[in-house]
CSV table of C-alpha atoms in Angstrom, one decimal:
chain,number,residue,atom,x,y,z
K,1,MET,CA,31.1,-11.2,-2.5
K,2,THR,CA,30.7,-12.7,-6.0
K,3,ASP,CA,27.8,-12.2,-8.3
K,4,GLU,CA,25.1,-14.8,-7.7
K,5,PRO,CA,23.4,-16.6,-10.6
K,6,PRO,CA,19.7,-16.0,-11.0
K,7,LEU,CA,17.4,-18.6,-9.6
K,8,ARG,CA,15.8,-20.3,-12.5
K,9,ARG,CA,12.1,-19.8,-13.1
K,10,ARG,CA,10.1,-23.0,-12.8
K,11,PRO,CA,8.6,-24.3,-16.0
K,12,ALA,CA,4.9,-23.7,-16.2
K,13,GLU,CA,4.0,-27.4,-16.5
K,14,SER,CA,5.9,-28.2,-13.4
K,15,ARG,CA,5.0,-25.4,-11.0
K,16,THR,CA,3.2,-27.7,-8.7
K,17,GLY,CA,5.6,-30.5,-8.7
K,18,GLU,CA,9.2,-29.4,-9.3
K,19,ALA,CA,11.4,-26.9,-7.5
K,20,SER,CA,15.0,-25.9,-7.0
K,21,GLN,CA,17.0,-26.7,-3.9
K,22,HIS,CA,18.0,-23.5,-2.1
K,23,PRO,CA,21.6,-23.4,-0.9
K,24,SER,CA,22.1,-23.7,2.8
K,25,PRO,CA,23.7,-20.6,4.4
K,26,ALA,CA,25.8,-22.9,6.7
K,27,ALA,CA,27.4,-24.7,3.8
K,28,PRO,CA,27.4,-22.5,0.6
K,29,GLU,CA,27.0,-24.3,-2.7
K,30,PRO,CA,29.0,-23.7,-5.8
K,31,ALA,CA,27.8,-20.8,-7.9
K,32,ASP,CA,25.8,-23.0,-10.2
K,33,ALA,CA,24.3,-25.2,-7.6
K,34,GLY,CA,20.6,-25.2,-6.8
K,35,THR,CA,19.3,-24.4,-10.3
K,36,GLU,CA,18.2,-27.9,-11.3
K,37,PRO,CA,14.6,-28.8,-10.5
K,38,THR,CA,14.0,-31.7,-8.2
K,39,ILE,CA,10.9,-33.8,-7.7
K,40,GLY,CA,8.6,-32.7,-5.0
K,41,GLY,CA,6.5,-29.6,-3.9
K,42,PRO,CA,7.6,-26.0,-3.5
K,43,VAL,CA,10.8,-25.6,-1.4
K,44,PRO,CA,10.5,-23.7,1.9
K,45,LEU,CA,12.8,-20.7,1.9
K,46,THR,CA,14.1,-20.5,5.4
K,47,ALA,CA,17.4,-18.7,5.3
K,48,PRO,CA,19.2,-16.2,3.0
K,49,ARG,CA,22.0,-17.4,0.8
K,50,GLU,CA,24.7,-15.9,2.9
K,51,GLY,CA,22.9,-16.1,6.2
K,52,THR,CA,21.0,-13.4,8.1
K,53,PRO,CA,23.1,-10.2,8.4
K,54,ALA,CA,23.2,-8.1,11.6
K,55,PRO,CA,21.3,-4.8,11.3
K,56,VAL,CA,23.5,-1.9,10.3
K,57,ALA,CA,23.2,0.8,13.0
K,58,THR,CA,26.4,2.9,12.9
K,59,PRO,CA,27.8,5.4,10.4
K,60,SER,CA,30.9,3.3,9.8
K,61,GLU,CA,28.7,0.2,9.2
K,62,LEU,CA,26.6,2.2,6.8
K,63,ASP,CA,29.7,3.4,4.9
K,64,GLU,CA,30.7,-0.2,4.4
K,65,VAL,CA,27.2,-1.0,3.0
K,66,VAL,CA,27.3,2.0,0.7
K,67,ALA,CA,30.7,0.9,-0.7
K,68,ARG,CA,29.4,-2.6,-1.2
K,69,PHE,CA,26.2,-1.7,-2.9
K,70,ALA,CA,28.0,0.9,-5.1
K,71,ALA,CA,30.2,-1.9,-6.4
K,72,GLY,CA,27.3,-4.3,-7.0
K,73,THR,CA,25.6,-4.8,-10.4
K,74,GLY,CA,22.1,-4.9,-11.7
K,75,PRO,CA,18.8,-4.0,-10.0
K,76,VAL,CA,18.6,-3.4,-6.3
K,77,ALA,CA,15.8,-5.2,-4.3
K,78,LEU,CA,14.4,-3.1,-1.5
K,79,ASP,CA,11.8,-3.4,1.2
K,80,ALA,CA,10.9,-1.6,4.4
K,81,GLU,CA,9.2,-2.6,7.6
K,82,ARG,CA,6.9,-0.3,9.4
K,83,ALA,CA,5.0,-0.7,12.7
K,84,SER,CA,1.4,-0.1,11.5
K,85,GLY,CA,-1.0,-0.9,14.2
K,86,TYR,CA,1.6,-0.1,16.9
K,87,ARG,CA,2.9,3.4,16.1
K,88,TYR,CA,1.3,6.7,15.1
K,89,SER,CA,3.9,7.4,12.5
K,90,GLN,CA,4.4,5.4,9.3
K,91,ARG,CA,8.2,5.6,9.3
K,92,ALA,CA,10.5,2.8,8.3
K,93,TYR,CA,11.9,0.9,11.2
K,94,LEU,CA,14.0,-1.5,9.1
K,95,VAL,CA,15.2,-1.2,5.5
K,96,GLN,CA,16.3,-4.3,3.5
K,97,LEU,CA,18.4,-4.3,0.3
K,98,ARG,CA,19.9,-7.0,-1.9
K,99,ARG,CA,22.0,-6.7,-5.0
K,100,ALA,CA,24.1,-9.0,-7.1
K,101,GLY,CA,27.7,-8.7,-5.9
K,102,SER,CA,26.6,-6.9,-2.8
K,103,GLY,CA,24.6,-9.5,-0.9
K,104,THR,CA,21.9,-8.5,1.6
K,105,ALA,CA,21.9,-5.6,4.0
K,106,LEU,CA,19.5,-4.9,6.9
K,107,ILE,CA,19.6,-1.2,8.0
K,108,ASP,CA,18.2,0.2,11.2
K,109,PRO,CA,17.4,3.8,10.3
K,110,LEU,CA,16.6,4.9,13.8
K,111,PRO,CA,20.2,5.7,15.0
K,112,LEU,CA,21.3,7.0,11.6
K,113,PRO,CA,20.7,10.6,10.4
K,114,ASP,CA,19.6,9.5,6.9
K,115,LEU,CA,20.5,7.2,4.1
K,116,ALA,CA,21.3,9.8,1.5
K,117,ALA,CA,24.8,8.3,0.8
K,118,LEU,CA,23.2,5.0,0.1
K,119,ASP,CA,20.7,6.7,-2.2
K,120,ALA,CA,23.5,8.2,-4.2
K,121,ALA,CA,25.3,4.9,-4.4
K,122,ILE,CA,22.3,3.0,-5.9
K,123,GLY,CA,20.4,5.9,-7.5
K,124,GLY,CA,21.4,4.9,-11.0
K,125,ALA,CA,20.1,1.4,-10.7
K,126,GLU,CA,16.6,0.1,-11.1
K,127,TRP,CA,14.9,-0.5,-7.7
K,128,VAL,CA,12.7,-3.5,-7.3
K,129,LEU,CA,9.9,-3.4,-4.7
K,130,HIS,CA,6.8,-5.3,-4.1
K,131,ALA,CA,3.7,-3.1,-3.6
K,132,ALA,CA,5.9,-0.1,-3.9
K,133,SER,CA,3.2,2.5,-3.1
K,134,GLN,CA,3.2,1.1,0.5
K,135,ASP,CA,6.9,1.8,1.0
K,136,LEU,CA,8.0,4.7,-1.2
K,137,ALA,CA,6.9,7.4,1.3
K,138,CYS,CA,8.7,5.9,4.3
K,139,LEU,CA,11.8,5.3,2.2
K,140,ALA,CA,11.7,8.9,1.0
K,141,GLU,CA,11.6,10.0,4.7
K,142,VAL,CA,15.0,8.4,5.3
K,143,GLY,CA,16.5,9.7,2.0
K,144,LEU,CA,15.8,6.9,-0.5
K,145,ARG,CA,14.1,8.0,-3.7
K,146,PRO,CA,14.1,5.8,-6.8
K,147,ARG,CA,14.8,7.2,-10.3
K,148,ARG,CA,13.6,3.9,-11.9
K,149,LEU,CA,11.7,1.1,-10.3
K,150,PHE,CA,10.0,-2.2,-11.0
K,151,ASP,CA,7.0,-3.1,-8.8
K,152,THR,CA,6.5,-6.9,-8.8
K,153,GLU,CA,3.0,-6.6,-7.4
K,154,LEU,CA,1.8,-4.2,-10.1
K,155,ALA,CA,3.6,-6.2,-12.8
K,156,ALA,CA,1.7,-9.3,-11.6
K,157,ARG,CA,-1.6,-7.4,-11.8
K,158,LEU,CA,-0.9,-6.2,-15.3
K,159,ALA,CA,0.1,-9.8,-16.3
K,160,GLY,CA,-3.2,-11.1,-15.1
K,161,PHE,CA,-2.1,-13.1,-12.1
K,162,GLU,CA,-5.0,-13.7,-9.6
K,163,ARG,CA,-2.8,-13.9,-6.5
K,164,VAL,CA,-0.3,-11.1,-6.4
K,165,GLY,CA,1.1,-11.3,-2.9
K,166,LEU,CA,4.9,-11.8,-2.6
K,167,ALA,CA,4.6,-15.3,-1.1
K,168,ALA,CA,2.1,-16.5,-3.7
K,169,LEU,CA,4.1,-15.1,-6.7
K,170,THR,CA,7.4,-16.5,-5.3
K,171,GLU,CA,5.8,-19.9,-5.0
K,172,GLN,CA,4.1,-19.9,-8.4
K,173,LEU,CA,6.9,-18.5,-10.5
K,174,LEU,CA,10.1,-19.5,-8.6
K,175,GLY,CA,9.0,-22.6,-6.7
K,176,TYR,CA,9.8,-21.4,-3.2
K,177,THR,CA,7.5,-20.8,-0.2
K,178,LEU,CA,7.9,-17.7,2.0
K,179,GLU,CA,6.4,-17.5,5.5
K,180,LYS,CA,4.6,-14.2,6.2
K,181,HIS,CA,3.9,-14.7,9.9
K,182,HIS,CA,5.9,-11.6,10.9
K,183,SER,CA,4.3,-9.2,8.5
K,184,ALA,CA,2.2,-7.6,11.3
K,185,ALA,CA,4.9,-7.5,13.9
K,186,ASP,CA,5.9,-4.5,15.9
K,187,TRP,CA,9.1,-3.5,14.0
K,188,SER,CA,9.7,-0.6,16.3
K,189,SER,CA,10.7,-2.9,19.1
K,190,ARG,CA,14.4,-3.4,19.9
K,191,PRO,CA,16.3,-5.6,19.7
K,192,LEU,CA,14.7,-7.3,16.8
K,193,PRO,CA,14.6,-11.1,17.2
K,194,GLU,CA,16.7,-13.2,14.9
K,195,SER,CA,13.7,-14.9,13.3
K,196,TRP,CA,12.3,-11.4,12.4
K,197,LEU,CA,15.6,-10.4,10.8
K,198,THR,CA,15.6,-13.6,8.8
K,199,TYR,CA,12.1,-13.0,7.6
K,200,ALA,CA,13.0,-9.4,6.6
K,201,ALA,CA,16.1,-10.6,4.7
K,202,LEU,CA,14.0,-13.2,2.8
K,203,ASP,CA,11.6,-10.5,1.6
K,204,VAL,CA,14.4,-9.2,-0.7
K,205,GLU,CA,16.1,-12.5,-1.3
K,206,MET,CA,14.0,-13.4,-4.4
K,207,LEU,CA,12.8,-10.0,-5.6
K,208,VAL,CA,15.2,-9.6,-8.5
K,209,ASP,CA,14.5,-13.2,-9.6
K,210,LEU,CA,10.8,-12.5,-9.4
K,211,ARG,CA,11.3,-9.3,-11.3
K,212,ASP,CA,13.0,-11.2,-14.1
K,213,ALA,CA,10.2,-13.8,-14.3
K,214,LEU,CA,7.5,-11.2,-14.4
K,215,ASP,CA,9.3,-9.1,-16.9
K,216,GLU,CA,9.5,-12.1,-19.2
K,217,GLU,CA,5.7,-12.6,-18.8
K,218,LEU,CA,5.0,-9.0,-19.5
K,219,GLN,CA,7.1,-9.2,-22.7
K,220,LYS,CA,5.3,-12.3,-23.8
K,221,GLN,CA,1.9,-10.5,-23.4
K,222,GLY,CA,3.1,-7.3,-25.0
K,223,LYS,CA,2.6,-5.3,-21.8
K,224,SER,CA,6.1,-4.1,-21.1
K,225,ALA,CA,5.4,-0.6,-22.3
K,226,TRP,CA,2.3,-0.4,-20.1
K,227,ALA,CA,4.3,-1.5,-17.1
K,228,ALA,CA,7.0,1.1,-17.8
K,229,GLU,CA,4.3,3.9,-17.8
K,230,GLU,CA,2.9,2.6,-14.5
K,231,PHE,CA,6.4,2.4,-12.9
K,232,ALA,CA,7.3,5.9,-14.1
K,233,ALA,CA,4.1,7.3,-12.6
K,234,LEU,CA,5.0,5.6,-9.2
K,235,VAL,CA,8.4,7.3,-9.4
K,236,ARG,CA,6.8,10.7,-9.9
K,237,SER,CA,4.1,10.4,-7.2
K,238,GLY,CA,4.8,7.4,-4.9
K,239,ALA,CA,7.0,9.3,-2.4
K,240,ARG,CA,4.4,12.0,-1.7
K,241,PRO,CA,2.9,11.7,1.8
K,242,PRO,CA,-0.8,10.7,2.0
K,243,ARG,CA,-3.3,13.5,1.3
K,244,VAL,CA,-4.5,15.0,4.6
K,245,ARG,CA,-8.2,14.8,4.9
K,246,ALA,CA,-10.2,17.9,5.9
K,247,GLU,CA,-12.2,16.0,8.5
K,248,PRO,CA,-10.4,12.7,9.3
K,249,TRP,CA,-12.6,12.0,12.3
K,250,ARG,CA,-15.4,11.1,9.9
K,251,ARG,CA,-13.5,7.9,9.0
K,252,THR,CA,-14.1,6.6,12.6
K,253,SER,CA,-15.3,3.0,12.2
K,254,GLY,CA,-19.0,2.7,13.1
K,255,ILE,CA,-19.7,6.4,12.8
K,256,HIS,CA,-22.7,5.6,10.6
K,257,ARG,CA,-24.5,4.5,13.8
K,258,VAL,CA,-24.1,7.9,15.4
K,259,ARG,CA,-27.2,10.1,14.7
K,260,GLY,CA,-27.5,13.8,15.1
K,261,SER,CA,-24.9,16.7,14.8
K,262,ARG,CA,-24.4,16.9,18.6
K,263,ALA,CA,-23.5,13.2,18.8
K,264,GLN,CA,-21.2,13.6,15.8
K,265,ALA,CA,-19.6,16.5,17.7
K,266,ARG,CA,-18.8,14.1,20.5
K,267,VAL,CA,-17.1,11.7,18.0
K,268,ARG,CA,-15.1,14.6,16.7
K,269,SER,CA,-14.0,15.8,20.1
K,270,LEU,CA,-13.0,12.3,21.3
K,271,TRP,CA,-11.2,11.6,18.0
K,272,TYR,CA,-9.0,14.7,18.3
K,273,ALA,CA,-8.4,14.1,22.0
K,274,ARG,CA,-7.2,10.6,21.2
K,275,ASP,CA,-5.2,11.8,18.2
K,276,GLN,CA,-3.2,14.3,20.3
K,277,ILE,CA,-2.3,11.5,22.8
K,278,ALA,CA,-1.4,9.0,20.1
K,279,ALA,CA,0.8,11.6,18.3
K,280,ARG,CA,2.6,12.4,21.6
K,281,ARG,CA,3.1,8.8,22.5
K,282,ASP,CA,3.8,7.7,18.9
K,283,ALA,CA,1.2,5.0,19.4
K,284,ALA,CA,-1.4,3.8,16.9
K,285,PRO,CA,-4.7,5.7,17.8
K,286,GLY,CA,-6.6,2.4,18.1
K,287,ARG,CA,-4.2,1.3,20.9
K,288,VAL,CA,-5.0,4.5,22.8
K,289,LEU,CA,-8.8,4.2,22.4
K,290,PRO,CA,-10.6,1.9,20.0
K,291,ASP,CA,-13.0,3.4,17.5
K,292,SER,CA,-15.8,1.3,19.0
K,293,ALA,CA,-15.3,3.1,22.4
K,294,ILE,CA,-15.6,6.5,20.7
K,295,VAL,CA,-18.8,5.5,19.0
K,296,ALA,CA,-20.3,4.0,22.2
K,297,ALA,CA,-19.4,7.2,24.2
K,298,ALA,CA,-20.8,9.4,21.5
K,299,GLU,CA,-24.1,7.5,21.5
K,300,LEU,CA,-24.6,7.4,25.3
K,301,ASP,CA,-22.9,10.7,26.3
K,302,PRO,CA,-21.8,9.6,29.8
K,303,LYS,CA,-21.3,12.5,32.2
K,304,ASP,CA,-19.4,10.8,35.0
K,305,GLU,CA,-16.4,8.4,35.3
K,306,LYS,CA,-18.5,5.5,36.6
K,307,THR,CA,-20.8,5.5,33.6
K,308,LEU,CA,-18.0,6.1,31.2
K,309,LEU,CA,-16.0,3.1,32.4
K,310,THR,CA,-19.0,0.7,31.9
K,311,LEU,CA,-18.9,1.3,28.2
K,312,PRO,CA,-17.2,-1.2,25.8
K,313,GLY,CA,-13.6,-0.2,25.1
K,314,PHE,CA,-13.1,1.8,28.3
K,315,GLY,CA,-12.1,-1.1,30.6
K,316,GLY,CA,-8.4,-1.2,30.0
K,317,ARG,CA,-6.1,0.3,32.6
K,318,SER,CA,-4.4,2.8,30.2
K,319,VAL,CA,-7.9,3.9,29.0
K,320,ARG,CA,-9.2,4.3,32.5
K,321,ARG,CA,-6.2,6.5,33.5
K,322,LEU,CA,-7.4,8.9,30.8
K,323,ALA,CA,-11.0,9.0,31.9
K,324,ARG,CA,-10.9,12.7,32.8
K,325,THR,CA,-9.5,13.4,29.3
K,326,TRP,CA,-12.4,11.6,27.7
K,327,LEU,CA,-15.0,13.2,29.9
K,328,ALA,CA,-13.5,16.6,29.2
K,329,ALA,CA,-13.7,16.0,25.4
K,330,LEU,CA,-17.4,15.0,25.8
K,331,ASP,CA,-18.0,18.1,27.9
K,332,ASP,CA,-16.4,20.3,25.2
K,333,ALA,CA,-18.8,18.9,22.6
K,334,ARG,CA,-21.7,19.4,25.0
K,335,GLN,CA,-20.8,23.1,25.4
K,336,LEU,CA,-20.6,23.9,21.7
K,337,PRO,CA,-23.1,26.4,20.3
K,338,GLU,CA,-25.4,25.1,17.5
K,339,ASP,CA,-23.5,26.9,14.8
K,340,ALA,CA,-20.2,25.1,15.8
K,341,LEU,CA,-21.7,21.6,15.4
K,342,PRO,CA,-20.6,19.4,12.4
K,343,VAL,CA,-22.5,19.8,9.2
K,344,ALA,CA,-22.8,17.4,6.3
K,345,PRO,CA,-19.5,17.7,4.3
K,346,THR,CA,-19.5,19.1,0.9
K,347,VAL,CA,-19.2,16.2,-1.5
K,348,GLU,CA,-16.4,16.6,-4.1
K,349,GLY,CA,-17.1,15.0,-7.4
K,350,PRO,CA,-20.0,12.8,-8.3
K,351,PRO,CA,-22.5,11.4,-5.8
K,352,PRO,CA,-22.5,7.7,-4.9
K,353,PRO,CA,-23.4,5.6,-7.9
K,354,HIS,CA,-26.5,4.1,-6.3
K,355,ARG,CA,-28.1,7.6,-6.2
K,356,TRP,CA,-27.4,8.4,-9.9
K,357,ALA,CA,-30.6,6.9,-11.3
K,358,GLU,CA,-32.6,9.2,-9.1
K,359,ARG,CA,-30.6,12.3,-9.5
K,360,ASP,CA,-29.6,12.0,-13.2
K,361,PRO,CA,-30.9,9.0,-15.1
K,362,VAL,CA,-29.0,10.1,-18.3
K,363,ALA,CA,-25.7,10.1,-16.3
K,364,ALA,CA,-26.6,6.8,-14.8
K,365,GLY,CA,-26.9,5.4,-18.3
K,366,ARG,CA,-23.6,6.8,-19.3
K,367,LEU,CA,-21.9,5.2,-16.3
K,368,ALA,CA,-23.4,1.8,-17.0
K,369,ARG,CA,-22.2,1.9,-20.6
K,370,CYS,CA,-18.7,3.1,-19.6
K,371,ARG,CA,-18.4,0.4,-17.0
K,372,GLU,CA,-19.4,-2.2,-19.6
K,373,VAL,CA,-16.6,-0.9,-21.8
K,374,VAL,CA,-14.0,-1.1,-19.1
K,375,VAL,CA,-15.0,-4.6,-18.0
K,376,ARG,CA,-15.1,-5.9,-21.6
K,377,ILE,CA,-11.7,-4.4,-22.6
K,378,ALA,CA,-10.1,-5.5,-19.3
K,379,GLY,CA,-11.3,-9.0,-20.0
K,380,GLU,CA,-9.9,-9.0,-23.5
K,381,HIS,CA,-6.5,-8.0,-22.2
K,382,ASN,CA,-6.5,-10.2,-19.0
K,383,LEU,CA,-6.4,-7.2,-16.7
K,384,PRO,CA,-8.2,-6.3,-13.5
K,385,PRO,CA,-10.7,-3.5,-14.5
K,386,GLU,CA,-9.3,-1.2,-11.7
K,387,ASN,CA,-5.8,-1.5,-13.3
K,388,LEU,CA,-7.1,-0.7,-16.7
K,389,ILE,CA,-8.6,2.6,-15.4
K,390,ALA,CA,-9.3,4.0,-11.9
K,391,PRO,CA,-13.0,3.5,-11.1
K,392,ASP,CA,-13.2,7.1,-9.9
K,393,SER,CA,-12.0,8.4,-13.2
K,394,ILE,CA,-14.8,6.6,-15.0
K,395,ARG,CA,-17.4,7.9,-12.5
K,396,ARG,CA,-16.1,11.5,-13.0
K,397,LEU,CA,-16.1,11.1,-16.7
K,398,ALA,CA,-19.6,9.7,-16.8
K,399,TRP,CA,-21.0,12.3,-14.4
K,400,GLN,CA,-19.6,15.3,-16.2
K,401,PRO,CA,-18.4,14.4,-19.7
K,402,PRO,CA,-16.8,17.0,-22.0
K,403,GLU,CA,-19.3,19.5,-23.6
K,404,GLU,CA,-18.2,18.3,-27.0
K,405,ILE,CA,-17.7,14.6,-26.9
K,406,SER,CA,-14.9,13.3,-29.2
K,407,ASP,CA,-11.9,11.1,-28.9
K,408,ASP,CA,-9.7,14.1,-28.3
K,409,THR,CA,-11.8,15.7,-25.6
K,410,VAL,CA,-12.4,12.4,-23.8
K,411,ALA,CA,-8.6,11.6,-23.9
K,412,GLU,CA,-7.8,15.1,-22.5
K,413,THR,CA,-10.4,14.6,-19.7
K,414,LEU,CA,-8.8,11.2,-18.8
K,415,ARG,CA,-5.4,12.8,-18.8
K,416,GLY,CA,-6.7,15.3,-16.3
K,417,PHE,CA,-7.6,12.3,-14.1
K,418,ASN,CA,-3.9,11.0,-14.4
K,419,ALA,CA,-4.8,8.2,-16.7
K,420,ARG,CA,-1.8,6.7,-18.5
K,421,GLU,CA,-1.4,6.9,-22.3
K,422,TRP,CA,-1.7,3.1,-22.7
K,423,GLN,CA,-5.0,3.1,-20.8
K,424,ILE,CA,-6.4,5.9,-23.0
K,425,ALA,CA,-5.3,4.1,-26.1
K,426,LEU,CA,-7.1,0.9,-25.1
K,427,LEU,CA,-10.3,2.6,-24.1
K,428,LEU,CA,-10.8,5.0,-27.0
K,429,PRO,CA,-13.0,5.2,-29.0
K,430,ALA,CA,-15.2,2.8,-27.1
K,431,LEU,CA,-15.6,5.2,-24.2
K,432,THR,CA,-16.4,8.0,-26.6
K,433,GLU,CA,-19.2,6.0,-28.0
K,434,ALA,CA,-20.4,5.0,-24.6
K,435,LEU,CA,-20.7,8.7,-23.6
K,436,THR,CA,-22.9,9.5,-26.5
K,437,ILE,CA,-26.6,9.4,-25.7
K,438,PRO,CA,-28.1,6.5,-27.7
K,439,THR,CA,-30.6,7.4,-30.4
K,440,PRO,CA,-34.1,6.1,-29.5
């Protein structure tokens, strides 16, 4: 394959009225075709330049892709499709790549041992992902770990864009519309429909062009160094699996309605019974038993199958078949001694901000002043406040500031919260001043 020319970014004054015509995969255009804007609205992007490739599913097919992408040039666009809401695991069920000179590849990782050979072939290149934190862990699971990356969503946030979804950015910056109607599909199903494969290929079709447009914007705003720090932090930590919570059952939706430690024990018992079944089936827990059903059973504590099956969420056939499992879980909670019942969890870090004024008015004042600093400086630099500094970092700093407040000690505290150097540089010394108790 030959290198493709970058798709030209639409001029700012014509983003709503001019767009480029995208080459049809059935009749490829010359290399320079499709870059002149035409009159009209955004152009629907319906097919990849070279058509939709068949998924790679054998070692020999993977070897061909490895060779092709090793011979390509420039950044590599990547994406992964999971089956959130359908499966227990967060593994990748499809991996998409595109590179100049290499075209697009769709890889089915299920029948392949790993993608380590592909990782070695493209490891020296910059990887371009959209919302990289969502995909890095599942990519690492199949052997793909970036050494350098560019996150188009994060870049858009730093550049001050209000809408940072892939489709919104592609339309605003490049003049093409992407359909996102397969984003919540069950990507674990096989065979994957042709329309799904086309959707998946289009997710990487424009990523490098989008990267170039956003990089240009970051340079204009003097934010390229900030983005580089953020991307480097993603490389360091993005592939780590999510932190395992000590008591994950407490995140059951609606648990706030469940009163009393014995009733909470019923939530816990049902949650773990469901989790074991979901893990064994590799099914999303909510598809085994909805949270609303757990809460309803915890509140009523049914003791027989007839009563249990009258509760909301227990009417489905697959749920009814497990009635004895749910009743056994409820009985287990019923038999627990008092000292084995759930107790209020120990809160790590500061309390909820709405309780600060009562517990520590001085700290509440510090928090208010620190928040004002963050909002003001974020506004001055056209940044979302949460991208200027993590809200939790500000809460922790305000709740327990350094004993000796100075620029150096505040900076060191923020580094302990994983704040980036560019963030610290922007916020000091205003945060230091905000932490100081005002003189009456």
